[in-house]
JSON list of C-alpha atoms in Angstrom, two decimals:
[
{"chain": "A", "resi": 1, "resn": "MET", "atom": "CA", "xyz": [79.65, 90.58, 117.82]},
{"chain": "A", "resi": 2, "resn": "HIS", "atom": "CA", "xyz": [82.21, 91.65, 116.00]},
{"chain": "A", "resi": 3, "resn": "ILE", "atom": "CA", "xyz": [86.19, 90.84, 115.84]},
{"chain": "A", "resi": 4, "resn": "ASP", "atom": "CA", "xyz": [88.94, 92.77, 116.81]},
{"chain": "A", "resi": 5, "resn": "ASN", "atom": "CA", "xyz": [92.42, 93.91, 115.87]},
{"chain": "A", "resi": 6, "resn": "SER", "atom": "CA", "xyz": [94.10, 90.56, 118.43]},
{"chain": "A", "resi": 7, "resn": "GLY", "atom": "CA", "xyz": [91.14, 88.15, 116.84]},
{"chain": "A", "resi": 8, "resn": "ALA", "atom": "CA", "xyz": [88.91, 88.36, 119.58]},
{"chain": "A", "resi": 9, "resn": "SER", "atom": "CA", "xyz": [85.10, 88.93, 119.47]},
{"chain": "A", "resi": 10, "resn": "VAL", "atom": "CA", "xyz": [83.27, 91.70, 120.94]},
{"chain": "A", "resi": 11, "resn": "ASP", "atom": "CA", "xyz": [80.07, 92.08, 121.85]},
{"chain": "A", "resi": 12, "resn": "ILE", "atom": "CA", "xyz": [78.89, 95.18, 119.76]},
{"chain": "A", "resi": 13, "resn": "SER", "atom": "CA", "xyz": [75.12, 95.58, 121.61]},
{"chain": "A", "resi": 14, "resn": "THR", "atom": "CA", "xyz": [77.97, 97.94, 123.82]},
{"chain": "A", "resi": 15, "resn": "TYR", "atom": "CA", "xyz": [78.58, 100.28, 121.22]},
{"chain": "A", "resi": 16, "resn": "THR", "atom": "CA", "xyz": [74.76, 100.49, 120.20]},
{"chain": "A", "resi": 17, "resn": "GLU", "atom": "CA", "xyz": [74.02, 100.99, 123.68]},
{"chain": "A", "resi": 18, "resn": "SER", "atom": "CA", "xyz": [76.17, 103.88, 124.71]},
{"chain": "A", "resi": 19, "resn": "GLY", "atom": "CA", "xyz": [74.99, 105.80, 121.34]},
{"chain": "A", "resi": 20, "resn": "ASP", "atom": "CA", "xyz": [77.53, 104.53, 118.60]},
{"chain": "A", "resi": 21, "resn": "THR", "atom": "CA", "xyz": [77.19, 103.25, 115.32]},
{"chain": "A", "resi": 22, "resn": "LEU", "atom": "CA", "xyz": [78.05, 100.54, 113.87]},
{"chain": "A", "resi": 23, "resn": "ALA", "atom": "CA", "xyz": [80.52, 102.43, 111.35]},
{"chain": "A", "resi": 24, "resn": "ASP", "atom": "CA", "xyz": [81.50, 104.70, 114.15]},
{"chain": "A", "resi": 25, "resn": "LEU", "atom": "CA", "xyz": [82.95, 101.28, 115.75]},
{"chain": "A", "resi": 26, "resn": "ALA", "atom": "CA", "xyz": [84.20, 100.98, 111.96]},
{"chain": "A", "resi": 27, "resn": "CYS", "atom": "CA", "xyz": [85.65, 103.73, 111.41]},
{"chain": "A", "resi": 28, "resn": "GLU", "atom": "CA", "xyz": [87.07, 103.57, 115.60]},
{"chain": "A", "resi": 29, "resn": "LYS", "atom": "CA", "xyz": [89.13, 100.10, 114.44]},
{"chain": "A", "resi": 30, "resn": "LEU", "atom": "CA", "xyz": [89.86, 100.92, 110.44]},
{"chain": "A", "resi": 31, "resn": "ARG", "atom": "CA", "xyz": [91.59, 104.67, 112.07]},
{"chain": "A", "resi": 32, "resn": "SER", "atom": "CA", "xyz": [93.83, 102.28, 114.16]},
{"chain": "A", "resi": 33, "resn": "MET", "atom": "CA", "xyz": [95.10, 99.96, 111.71]},
{"chain": "A", "resi": 34, "resn": "LEU", "atom": "CA", "xyz": [96.38, 103.23, 109.73]},
{"chain": "A", "resi": 35, "resn": "LEU", "atom": "CA", "xyz": [97.49, 104.81, 112.82]},
{"chain": "A", "resi": 36, "resn": "SER", "atom": "CA", "xyz": [99.03, 101.48, 113.74]},
{"chain": "A", "resi": 37, "resn": "GLY", "atom": "CA", "xyz": [100.93, 100.67, 110.49]},
{"chain": "A", "resi": 38, "resn": "GLU", "atom": "CA", "xyz": [98.86, 97.52, 109.76]},
{"chain": "A", "resi": 39, "resn": "LEU", "atom": "CA", "xyz": [96.85, 98.97, 106.66]},
{"chain": "A", "resi": 40, "resn": "SER", "atom": "CA", "xyz": [100.99, 100.80, 105.30]},
{"chain": "A", "resi": 41, "resn": "GLY", "atom": "CA", "xyz": [100.77, 103.82, 102.82]},
{"chain": "A", "resi": 42, "resn": "GLY", "atom": "CA", "xyz": [99.88, 102.54, 99.27]},
{"chain": "A", "resi": 43, "resn": "ALA", "atom": "CA", "xyz": [97.45, 99.38, 100.58]},
{"chain": "A", "resi": 44, "resn": "ILE", "atom": "CA", "xyz": [94.74, 99.08, 98.53]},
{"chain": "A", "resi": 45, "resn": "VAL", "atom": "CA", "xyz": [91.57, 99.08, 100.47]},
{"chain": "A", "resi": 46, "resn": "GLN", "atom": "CA", "xyz": [88.81, 96.89, 100.02]},
{"chain": "A", "resi": 47, "resn": "ASP", "atom": "CA", "xyz": [85.02, 97.10, 101.93]},
{"chain": "A", "resi": 48, "resn": "ARG", "atom": "CA", "xyz": [84.67, 93.59, 101.00]},
{"chain": "A", "resi": 49, "resn": "ARG", "atom": "CA", "xyz": [87.52, 92.21, 102.86]},
{"chain": "A", "resi": 50, "resn": "LEU", "atom": "CA", "xyz": [87.32, 94.75, 105.92]},
{"chain": "A", "resi": 51, "resn": "ALA", "atom": "CA", "xyz": [83.71, 94.09, 106.61]},
{"chain": "A", "resi": 52, "resn": "GLU", "atom": "CA", "xyz": [85.33, 90.15, 106.80]},
{"chain": "A", "resi": 53, "resn": "ARG", "atom": "CA", "xyz": [87.90, 90.96, 109.05]},
{"chain": "A", "resi": 54, "resn": "LEU", "atom": "CA", "xyz": [86.02, 92.85, 111.44]},
{"chain": "A", "resi": 55, "resn": "GLY", "atom": "CA", "xyz": [82.81, 91.16, 111.66]},
{"chain": "A", "resi": 56, "resn": "LEU", "atom": "CA", "xyz": [80.74, 93.45, 110.36]},
{"chain": "A", "resi": 57, "resn": "SER", "atom": "CA", "xyz": [78.74, 94.12, 107.43]},
{"chain": "A", "resi": 58, "resn": "ARG", "atom": "CA", "xyz": [80.21, 96.18, 104.26]},
{"chain": "A", "resi": 59, "resn": "THR", "atom": "CA", "xyz": [77.55, 99.08, 105.43]},
{"chain": "A", "resi": 60, "resn": "PRO", "atom": "CA", "xyz": [78.76, 100.78, 108.27]},
{"chain": "A", "resi": 61, "resn": "VAL", "atom": "CA", "xyz": [82.37, 99.73, 106.49]},
{"chain": "A", "resi": 62, "resn": "ARG", "atom": "CA", "xyz": [81.84, 101.64, 103.23]},
{"chain": "A", "resi": 63, "resn": "GLU", "atom": "CA", "xyz": [80.53, 104.91, 105.53]},
{"chain": "A", "resi": 64, "resn": "ALA", "atom": "CA", "xyz": [83.73, 104.31, 107.55]},
{"chain": "A", "resi": 65, "resn": "LEU", "atom": "CA", "xyz": [85.98, 104.02, 104.26]},
{"chain": "A", "resi": 66, "resn": "GLY", "atom": "CA", "xyz": [84.21, 107.05, 103.22]},
{"chain": "A", "resi": 67, "resn": "ARG", "atom": "CA", "xyz": [84.67, 109.46, 106.36]},
{"chain": "A", "resi": 68, "resn": "LEU", "atom": "CA", "xyz": [88.93, 108.58, 106.03]},
{"chain": "A", "resi": 69, "resn": "GLU", "atom": "CA", "xyz": [88.75, 109.62, 102.65]},
{"chain": "A", "resi": 70, "resn": "GLY", "atom": "CA", "xyz": [87.42, 113.07, 103.56]},
{"chain": "A", "resi": 71, "resn": "GLU", "atom": "CA", "xyz": [89.95, 113.00, 106.99]},
{"chain": "A", "resi": 72, "resn": "GLY", "atom": "CA", "xyz": [92.09, 112.36, 104.08]},
{"chain": "A", "resi": 73, "resn": "PHE", "atom": "CA", "xyz": [93.34, 108.92, 105.09]},
{"chain": "A", "resi": 74, "resn": "LEU", "atom": "CA", "xyz": [92.29, 107.30, 102.20]},
{"chain": "A", "resi": 75, "resn": "ARG", "atom": "CA", "xyz": [92.28, 109.16, 98.62]},
{"chain": "A", "resi": 76, "resn": "ARG", "atom": "CA", "xyz": [90.23, 107.86, 95.55]},
{"chain": "A", "resi": 77, "resn": "GLU", "atom": "CA", "xyz": [92.68, 106.04, 92.10]},
{"chain": "A", "resi": 78, "resn": "GLY", "atom": "CA", "xyz": [89.93, 105.36, 89.99]},
{"chain": "A", "resi": 79, "resn": "ARG", "atom": "CA", "xyz": [87.26, 102.78, 91.30]},
{"chain": "A", "resi": 80, "resn": "VAL", "atom": "CA", "xyz": [89.62, 101.75, 94.43]},
{"chain": "A", "resi": 81, "resn": "LEU", "atom": "CA", "xyz": [90.89, 103.43, 97.45]},
{"chain": "A", "resi": 82, "resn": "VAL", "atom": "CA", "xyz": [94.12, 103.57, 98.53]},
{"chain": "A", "resi": 83, "resn": "VAL", "atom": "CA", "xyz": [96.11, 104.51, 102.36]},
{"chain": "A", "resi": 84, "resn": "ASN", "atom": "CA", "xyz": [97.88, 108.06, 101.94]},
{"chain": "A", "resi": 85, "resn": "THR", "atom": "CA", "xyz": [101.12, 107.89, 102.00]},
{"chain": "A", "resi": 86, "resn": "ILE", "atom": "CA", "xyz": [102.62, 110.36, 104.67]},
{"chain": "A", "resi": 87, "resn": "SER", "atom": "CA", "xyz": [105.92, 112.52, 103.23]},
{"chain": "A", "resi": 88, "resn": "VAL", "atom": "CA", "xyz": [108.30, 114.43, 104.92]},
{"chain": "A", "resi": 89, "resn": "GLU", "atom": "CA", "xyz": [106.99, 117.81, 102.99]},
{"chain": "A", "resi": 90, "resn": "ASP", "atom": "CA", "xyz": [103.81, 116.97, 104.71]},
{"chain": "A", "resi": 91, "resn": "ILE", "atom": "CA", "xyz": [105.16, 116.36, 108.42]},
{"chain": "A", "resi": 92, "resn": "MET", "atom": "CA", "xyz": [107.38, 119.33, 108.15]},
{"chain": "A", "resi": 93, "resn": "GLU", "atom": "CA", "xyz": [103.70, 121.38, 107.35]},
{"chain": "A", "resi": 94, "resn": "ILE", "atom": "CA", "xyz": [101.79, 119.55, 110.06]},
{"chain": "A", "resi": 95, "resn": "LEU", "atom": "CA", "xyz": [105.09, 120.27, 112.36]},
{"chain": "A", "resi": 96, "resn": "ALA", "atom": "CA", "xyz": [105.06, 124.19, 111.53]},
{"chain": "A", "resi": 97, "resn": "VAL", "atom": "CA", "xyz": [101.21, 124.54, 112.09]},
{"chain": "A", "resi": 98, "resn": "ARG", "atom": "CA", "xyz": [101.02, 122.90, 115.20]},
{"chain": "A", "resi": 99, "resn": "ARG", "atom": "CA", "xyz": [104.03, 124.69, 116.42]},
{"chain": "A", "resi": 100, "resn": "VAL", "atom": "CA", "xyz": [101.78, 127.85, 116.19]},
{"chain": "A", "resi": 101, "resn": "MET", "atom": "CA", "xyz": [98.71, 125.90, 117.48]},
{"chain": "A", "resi": 102, "resn": "GLU", "atom": "CA", "xyz": [99.68, 124.00, 120.84]},
{"chain": "A", "resi": 103, "resn": "ALA", "atom": "CA", "xyz": [101.61, 127.59, 121.61]},
{"chain": "A", "resi": 104, "resn": "GLU", "atom": "CA", "xyz": [98.20, 129.03, 121.49]},
{"chain": "A", "resi": 105, "resn": "ALA", "atom": "CA", "xyz": [97.13, 125.81, 123.42]},
{"chain": "A", "resi": 106, "resn": "VAL", "atom": "CA", "xyz": [99.42, 126.14, 126.27]},
{"chain": "A", "resi": 107, "resn": "ARG", "atom": "CA", "xyz": [99.14, 129.57, 126.88]},
{"chain": "A", "resi": 108, "resn": "LEU", "atom": "CA", "xyz": [95.12, 128.93, 127.01]},
{"chain": "A", "resi": 109, "resn": "ALA", "atom": "CA", "xyz": [95.43, 126.18, 129.34]},
{"chain": "A", "resi": 110, "resn": "THR", "atom": "CA", "xyz": [97.45, 128.03, 131.90]},
{"chain": "A", "resi": 111, "resn": "GLY", "atom": "CA", "xyz": [95.72, 128.65, 134.59]},
{"chain": "A", "resi": 112, "resn": "ARG", "atom": "CA", "xyz": [93.13, 125.95, 133.70]},
{"chain": "A", "resi": 113, "resn": "ILE", "atom": "CA", "xyz": [94.65, 122.43, 133.71]},
{"chain": "A", "resi": 114, "resn": "PRO", "atom": "CA", "xyz": [93.78, 120.99, 137.00]},
{"chain": "A", "resi": 115, "resn": "LYS", "atom": "CA", "xyz": [96.98, 120.72, 139.23]},
{"chain": "A", "resi": 116, "resn": "GLY", "atom": "CA", "xyz": [96.14, 117.41, 140.04]},
{"chain": "A", "resi": 117, "resn": "ARG", "atom": "CA", "xyz": [96.21, 116.69, 136.25]},
{"chain": "A", "resi": 118, "resn": "ILE", "atom": "CA", "xyz": [99.74, 118.38, 135.74]},
{"chain": "A", "resi": 119, "resn": "ASP", "atom": "CA", "xyz": [100.91, 115.70, 138.68]},
{"chain": "A", "resi": 120, "resn": "GLU", "atom": "CA", "xyz": [99.22, 112.91, 136.58]},
{"chain": "A", "resi": 121, "resn": "ILE", "atom": "CA", "xyz": [101.01, 114.09, 134.01]},
{"chain": "A", "resi": 122, "resn": "ARG", "atom": "CA", "xyz": [104.67, 114.59, 135.42]},
{"chain": "A", "resi": 123, "resn": "SER", "atom": "CA", "xyz": [103.99, 110.96, 137.08]},
{"chain": "A", "resi": 124, "resn": "ALA", "atom": "CA", "xyz": [103.75, 109.06, 133.83]},
{"chain": "A", "resi": 125, "resn": "ILE", "atom": "CA", "xyz": [106.78, 110.88, 132.19]},
{"chain": "A", "resi": 126, "resn": "ASP", "atom": "CA", "xyz": [109.04, 110.13, 135.25]},
{"chain": "A", "resi": 127, "resn": "GLY", "atom": "CA", "xyz": [107.72, 106.24, 134.73]},
{"chain": "A", "resi": 128, "resn": "MET", "atom": "CA", "xyz": [109.40, 106.56, 131.22]},
{"chain": "A", "resi": 129, "resn": "ARG", "atom": "CA", "xyz": [112.87, 105.33, 132.65]},
{"chain": "A", "resi": 130, "resn": "THR", "atom": "CA", "xyz": [114.61, 104.32, 129.84]},
{"chain": "A", "resi": 131, "resn": "VAL", "atom": "CA", "xyz": [114.04, 104.47, 126.42]},
{"chain": "A", "resi": 132, "resn": "GLU", "atom": "CA", "xyz": [114.93, 100.33, 125.99]},
{"chain": "A", "resi": 133, "resn": "SER", "atom": "CA", "xyz": [112.65, 99.69, 128.56]},
{"chain": "A", "resi": 134, "resn": "VAL", "atom": "CA", "xyz": [109.98, 101.59, 127.03]},
{"chain": "A", "resi": 135, "resn": "THR", "atom": "CA", "xyz": [108.08, 100.77, 123.83]},
{"chain": "A", "resi": 136, "resn": "GLY", "atom": "CA", "xyz": [106.94, 102.79, 121.24]},
{"chain": "A", "resi": 137, "resn": "ASP", "atom": "CA", "xyz": [103.08, 102.22, 122.12]},
{"chain": "A", "resi": 138, "resn": "GLN", "atom": "CA", "xyz": [103.72, 103.56, 125.71]},
{"chain": "A", "resi": 139, "resn": "HIS", "atom": "CA", "xyz": [106.18, 106.77, 124.68]},
{"chain": "A", "resi": 140, "resn": "TRP", "atom": "CA", "xyz": [103.18, 108.17, 121.95]},
{"chain": "A", "resi": 141, "resn": "SER", "atom": "CA", "xyz": [100.67, 107.20, 124.60]},
{"chain": "A", "resi": 142, "resn": "VAL", "atom": "CA", "xyz": [102.66, 109.83, 127.12]},
{"chain": "A", "resi": 143, "resn": "ASP", "atom": "CA", "xyz": [103.22, 112.14, 124.48]},
{"chain": "A", "resi": 144, "resn": "ASP", "atom": "CA", "xyz": [99.51, 112.53, 123.97]},
{"chain": "A", "resi": 145, "resn": "MET", "atom": "CA", "xyz": [98.61, 112.68, 127.60]},
{"chain": "A", "resi": 146, "resn": "VAL", "atom": "CA", "xyz": [101.11, 115.86, 127.59]},
{"chain": "A", "resi": 147, "resn": "HIS", "atom": "CA", "xyz": [99.96, 117.30, 124.11]},
{"chain": "A", "resi": 148, "resn": "LEU", "atom": "CA", "xyz": [96.21, 116.57, 124.14]},
{"chain": "A", "resi": 149, "resn": "SER", "atom": "CA", "xyz": [95.54, 117.10, 128.07]},
{"chain": "A", "resi": 150, "resn": "ILE", "atom": "CA", "xyz": [96.88, 120.70, 127.30]},
{"chain": "A", "resi": 151, "resn": "ALA", "atom": "CA", "xyz": [94.55, 121.10, 123.93]},
{"chain": "A", "resi": 152, "resn": "GLN", "atom": "CA", "xyz": [91.61, 119.90, 126.53]},
{"chain": "A", "resi": 153, "resn": "ALA", "atom": "CA", "xyz": [92.30, 122.26, 128.76]},
{"chain": "A", "resi": 154, "resn": "SER", "atom": "CA", "xyz": [92.25, 125.01, 126.71]},
{"chain": "A", "resi": 155, "resn": "GLY", "atom": "CA", "xyz": [88.70, 125.02, 126.62]},
{"chain": "A", "resi": 156, "resn": "ASN", "atom": "CA", "xyz": [89.13, 125.49, 123.00]},
{"chain": "A", "resi": 157, "resn": "ARG", "atom": "CA", "xyz": [87.55, 122.47, 121.36]},
{"chain": "A", "resi": 158, "resn": "LEU", "atom": "CA", "xyz": [88.55, 123.50, 117.79]},
{"chain": "A", "resi": 159, "resn": "ILE", "atom": "CA", "xyz": [92.06, 123.24, 118.89]},
{"chain": "A", "resi": 160, "resn": "TYR", "atom": "CA", "xyz": [91.67, 120.42, 120.57]},
{"chain": "A", "resi": 161, "resn": "ARG", "atom": "CA", "xyz": [90.12, 118.86, 117.38]},
{"chain": "A", "resi": 162, "resn": "MET", "atom": "CA", "xyz": [93.02, 119.93, 115.02]},
{"chain": "A", "resi": 163, "resn": "ILE", "atom": "CA", "xyz": [96.05, 119.31, 117.23]},
{"chain": "A", "resi": 164, "resn": "ARG", "atom": "CA", "xyz": [93.99, 115.76, 117.83]},
{"chain": "A", "resi": 165, "resn": "ASP", "atom": "CA", "xyz": [94.40, 115.09, 113.92]},
{"chain": "A", "resi": 166, "resn": "LEU", "atom": "CA", "xyz": [97.68, 116.45, 113.42]},
{"chain": "A", "resi": 167, "resn": "ARG", "atom": "CA", "xyz": [99.33, 114.79, 115.71]},
{"chain": "A", "resi": 168, "resn": "GLU", "atom": "CA", "xyz": [97.47, 111.52, 113.75]},
{"chain": "A", "resi": 169, "resn": "ARG", "atom": "CA", "xyz": [99.01, 112.45, 110.96]},
{"chain": "A", "resi": 170, "resn": "THR", "atom": "CA", "xyz": [102.31, 113.26, 112.53]},
{"chain": "A", "resi": 171, "resn": "ARG", "atom": "CA", "xyz": [102.03, 109.58, 113.63]},
{"chain": "A", "resi": 172, "resn": "MET", "atom": "CA", "xyz": [100.95, 107.67, 110.07]},
{"chain": "A", "resi": 173, "resn": "PHE", "atom": "CA", "xyz": [104.54, 108.44, 109.01]},
{"chain": "A", "resi": 174, "resn": "GLY", "atom": "CA", "xyz": [105.56, 105.49, 110.80]},
{"chain": "A", "resi": 175, "resn": "LEU", "atom": "CA", "xyz": [108.98, 107.47, 112.70]},
{"chain": "A", "resi": 176, "resn": "THR", "atom": "CA", "xyz": [106.73, 106.85, 116.36]},
{"chain": "A", "resi": 177, "resn": "ARG", "atom": "CA", "xyz": [110.61, 107.94, 117.87]},
{"chain": "A", "resi": 178, "resn": "ILE", "atom": "CA", "xyz": [113.72, 109.23, 117.89]},
{"chain": "A", "resi": 179, "resn": "PRO", "atom": "CA", "xyz": [116.11, 107.66, 121.08]},
{"chain": "A", "resi": 180, "resn": "ARG", "atom": "CA", "xyz": [118.64, 110.73, 120.99]},
{"chain": "A", "resi": 181, "resn": "ARG", "atom": "CA", "xyz": [115.35, 112.51, 121.69]},
{"chain": "A", "resi": 182, "resn": "PHE", "atom": "CA", "xyz": [113.88, 110.82, 124.27]},
{"chain": "A", "resi": 183, "resn": "ASP", "atom": "CA", "xyz": [115.46, 112.28, 127.33]},
{"chain": "A", "resi": 184, "resn": "PRO", "atom": "CA", "xyz": [115.40, 115.92, 125.80]},
{"chain": "A", "resi": 185, "resn": "GLY", "atom": "CA", "xyz": [112.08, 114.83, 125.09]},
{"chain": "A", "resi": 186, "resn": "LYS", "atom": "CA", "xyz": [110.83, 114.68, 129.00]},
{"chain": "A", "resi": 187, "resn": "ALA", "atom": "CA", "xyz": [112.99, 117.29, 129.92]},
{"chain": "A", "resi": 188, "resn": "GLU", "atom": "CA", "xyz": [111.27, 119.90, 127.36]},
{"chain": "A", "resi": 189, "resn": "HIS", "atom": "CA", "xyz": [107.54, 118.20, 128.70]},
{"chain": "A", "resi": 190, "resn": "LEU", "atom": "CA", "xyz": [108.90, 118.47, 132.27]},
{"chain": "A", "resi": 191, "resn": "GLY", "atom": "CA", "xyz": [109.93, 122.10, 131.46]},
{"chain": "A", "resi": 192, "resn": "ILE", "atom": "CA", "xyz": [106.50, 123.42, 129.74]},
{"chain": "A", "resi": 193, "resn": "LEU", "atom": "CA", "xyz": [104.62, 121.49, 132.68]},
{"chain": "A", "resi": 194, "resn": "ALA", "atom": "CA", "xyz": [106.53, 123.62, 135.16]},
{"chain": "A", "resi": 195, "resn": "ALA", "atom": "CA", "xyz": [105.97, 127.41, 133.69]},
{"chain": "A", "resi": 196, "resn": "MET", "atom": "CA", "xyz": [102.74, 126.32, 133.53]},
{"chain": "A", "resi": 197, "resn": "GLU", "atom": "CA", "xyz": [102.49, 125.18, 137.21]},
{"chain": "A", "resi": 198, "resn": "GLU", "atom": "CA", "xyz": [104.38, 128.53, 137.56]},
{"chain": "A", "resi": 199, "resn": "GLY", "atom": "CA", "xyz": [101.52, 130.26, 135.63]},
{"chain": "A", "resi": 200, "resn": "ALA", "atom": "CA", "xyz": [103.56, 131.68, 133.27]},
{"chain": "A", "resi": 201, "resn": "ALA", "atom": "CA", "xyz": [102.01, 131.14, 130.28]},
{"chain": "A", "resi": 202, "resn": "ASP", "atom": "CA", "xyz": [104.45, 133.16, 127.43]},
{"chain": "A", "resi": 203, "resn": "ARG", "atom": "CA", "xyz": [107.38, 130.81, 128.91]},
{"chain": "A", "resi": 204, "resn": "ALA", "atom": "CA", "xyz": [105.02, 128.12, 128.09]},
{"chain": "A", "resi": 205, "resn": "ALA", "atom": "CA", "xyz": [104.22, 128.82, 124.66]},
{"chain": "A", "resi": 206, "resn": "ALA", "atom": "CA", "xyz": [107.94, 129.62, 123.79]},
{"chain": "A", "resi": 207, "resn": "LEU", "atom": "CA", "xyz": [108.76, 126.36, 125.59]},
{"chain": "A", "resi": 208, "resn": "MET", "atom": "CA", "xyz": [106.03, 124.59, 123.26]},
{"chain": "A", "resi": 209, "resn": "GLN", "atom": "CA", "xyz": [107.26, 125.81, 120.21]},
{"chain": "A", "resi": 210, "resn": "GLU", "atom": "CA", "xyz": [111.17, 124.97, 121.01]},
{"chain": "A", "resi": 211, "resn": "HIS", "atom": "CA", "xyz": [109.55, 121.33, 122.01]},
{"chain": "A", "resi": 212, "resn": "ILE", "atom": "CA", "xyz": [108.12, 120.90, 119.01]},
{"chain": "A", "resi": 213, "resn": "GLU", "atom": "CA", "xyz": [111.26, 122.94, 116.80]},
{"chain": "A", "resi": 214, "resn": "HIS", "atom": "CA", "xyz": [113.60, 120.27, 118.60]},
{"chain": "A", "resi": 215, "resn": "ALA", "atom": "CA", "xyz": [110.98, 117.05, 117.37]},
{"chain": "A", "resi": 216, "resn": "ARG", "atom": "CA", "xyz": [111.16, 118.51, 113.81]},
{"chain": "A", "resi": 217, "resn": "GLN", "atom": "CA", "xyz": [114.94, 118.69, 113.78]},
{"chain": "A", "resi": 218, "resn": "GLY", "atom": "CA", "xyz": [115.01, 115.70, 114.83]},
{"chain": "A", "resi": 219, "resn": "ILE", "atom": "CA", "xyz": [113.09, 114.09, 112.01]},
{"chain": "A", "resi": 220, "resn": "LEU", "atom": "CA", "xyz": [115.44, 115.80, 109.61]},
{"chain": "A", "resi": 221, "resn": "ASP", "atom": "CA", "xyz": [118.83, 114.98, 111.23]},
{"chain": "A", "resi": 222, "resn": "PHE", "atom": "CA", "xyz": [117.59, 110.88, 110.92]},
{"chain": "A", "resi": 223, "resn": "ILE", "atom": "CA", "xyz": [116.50, 111.39, 107.68]},
{"chain": "A", "resi": 224, "resn": "SER", "atom": "CA", "xyz": [119.43, 113.22, 105.98]},
{"chain": "A", "resi": 225, "resn": "GLY", "atom": "CA", "xyz": [122.01, 110.83, 107.40]},
{"chain": "A", "resi": 226, "resn": "ARG", "atom": "CA", "xyz": [122.82, 113.09, 110.87]},
{"chain": "A", "resi": 227, "resn": "SER", "atom": "CA", "xyz": [121.99, 110.54, 113.32]},
{"chain": "A", "resi": 228, "resn": "ASN", "atom": "CA", "xyz": [122.76, 107.34, 112.73]},
{"chain": "A", "resi": 229, "resn": "GLU", "atom": "CA", "xyz": [120.12, 106.24, 115.25]},
{"chain": "A", "resi": 230, "resn": "PRO", "atom": "CA", "xyz": [117.80, 103.96, 114.81]},
{"chain": "A", "resi": 231, "resn": "THR", "atom": "CA", "xyz": [114.08, 104.30, 115.60]},
{"chain": "A", "resi": 232, "resn": "HIS", "atom": "CA", "xyz": [111.94, 102.20, 117.58]}
]
């Protein structure tokens, strides 16, 4: 048994039976804590305390921490591990890379993504009625559905993994939503899907680049004070 983030006991046999190791489980839980901000930037990470918290031995937790250090979530300062802080400069670089990679993913995915999947994504977007009625986690889940479904449909596994990892790093920044981007973001997603459905790969790619550029500008505006709206 182990204890999940909510404090509930979970049977770890379900993980070992599926081929996942305890280190995989620890890595999954710790990554979730990092992305949610439960382990925030600058925090010192101690394997003993985390092992107790997860209800696991220290060995798989140490292995998981090593993986997360390699992925850039953690850094070593002397003899201790510290959660990396994501800076504005980091986010700008990530979005610049995403702008190129996701445009290519859209081109590759156009004509390959099933219509049924496009309909599912469109329904999820339409289901987010107002910014007040949607939590940050719900919004991010739909955003993931859009971007990762397209990346996966590209058929290029490396592009998919890189987009997924870059999106995780973006989320660690902690700026999950800018309210004034809610409705424009929905419209931009729907426009990308419509272009893909029509088989217009180049237009869909251009729309994806515009979408990511608008997100970048929204973050800059918020940080610079040109937008006074709070994040959610």
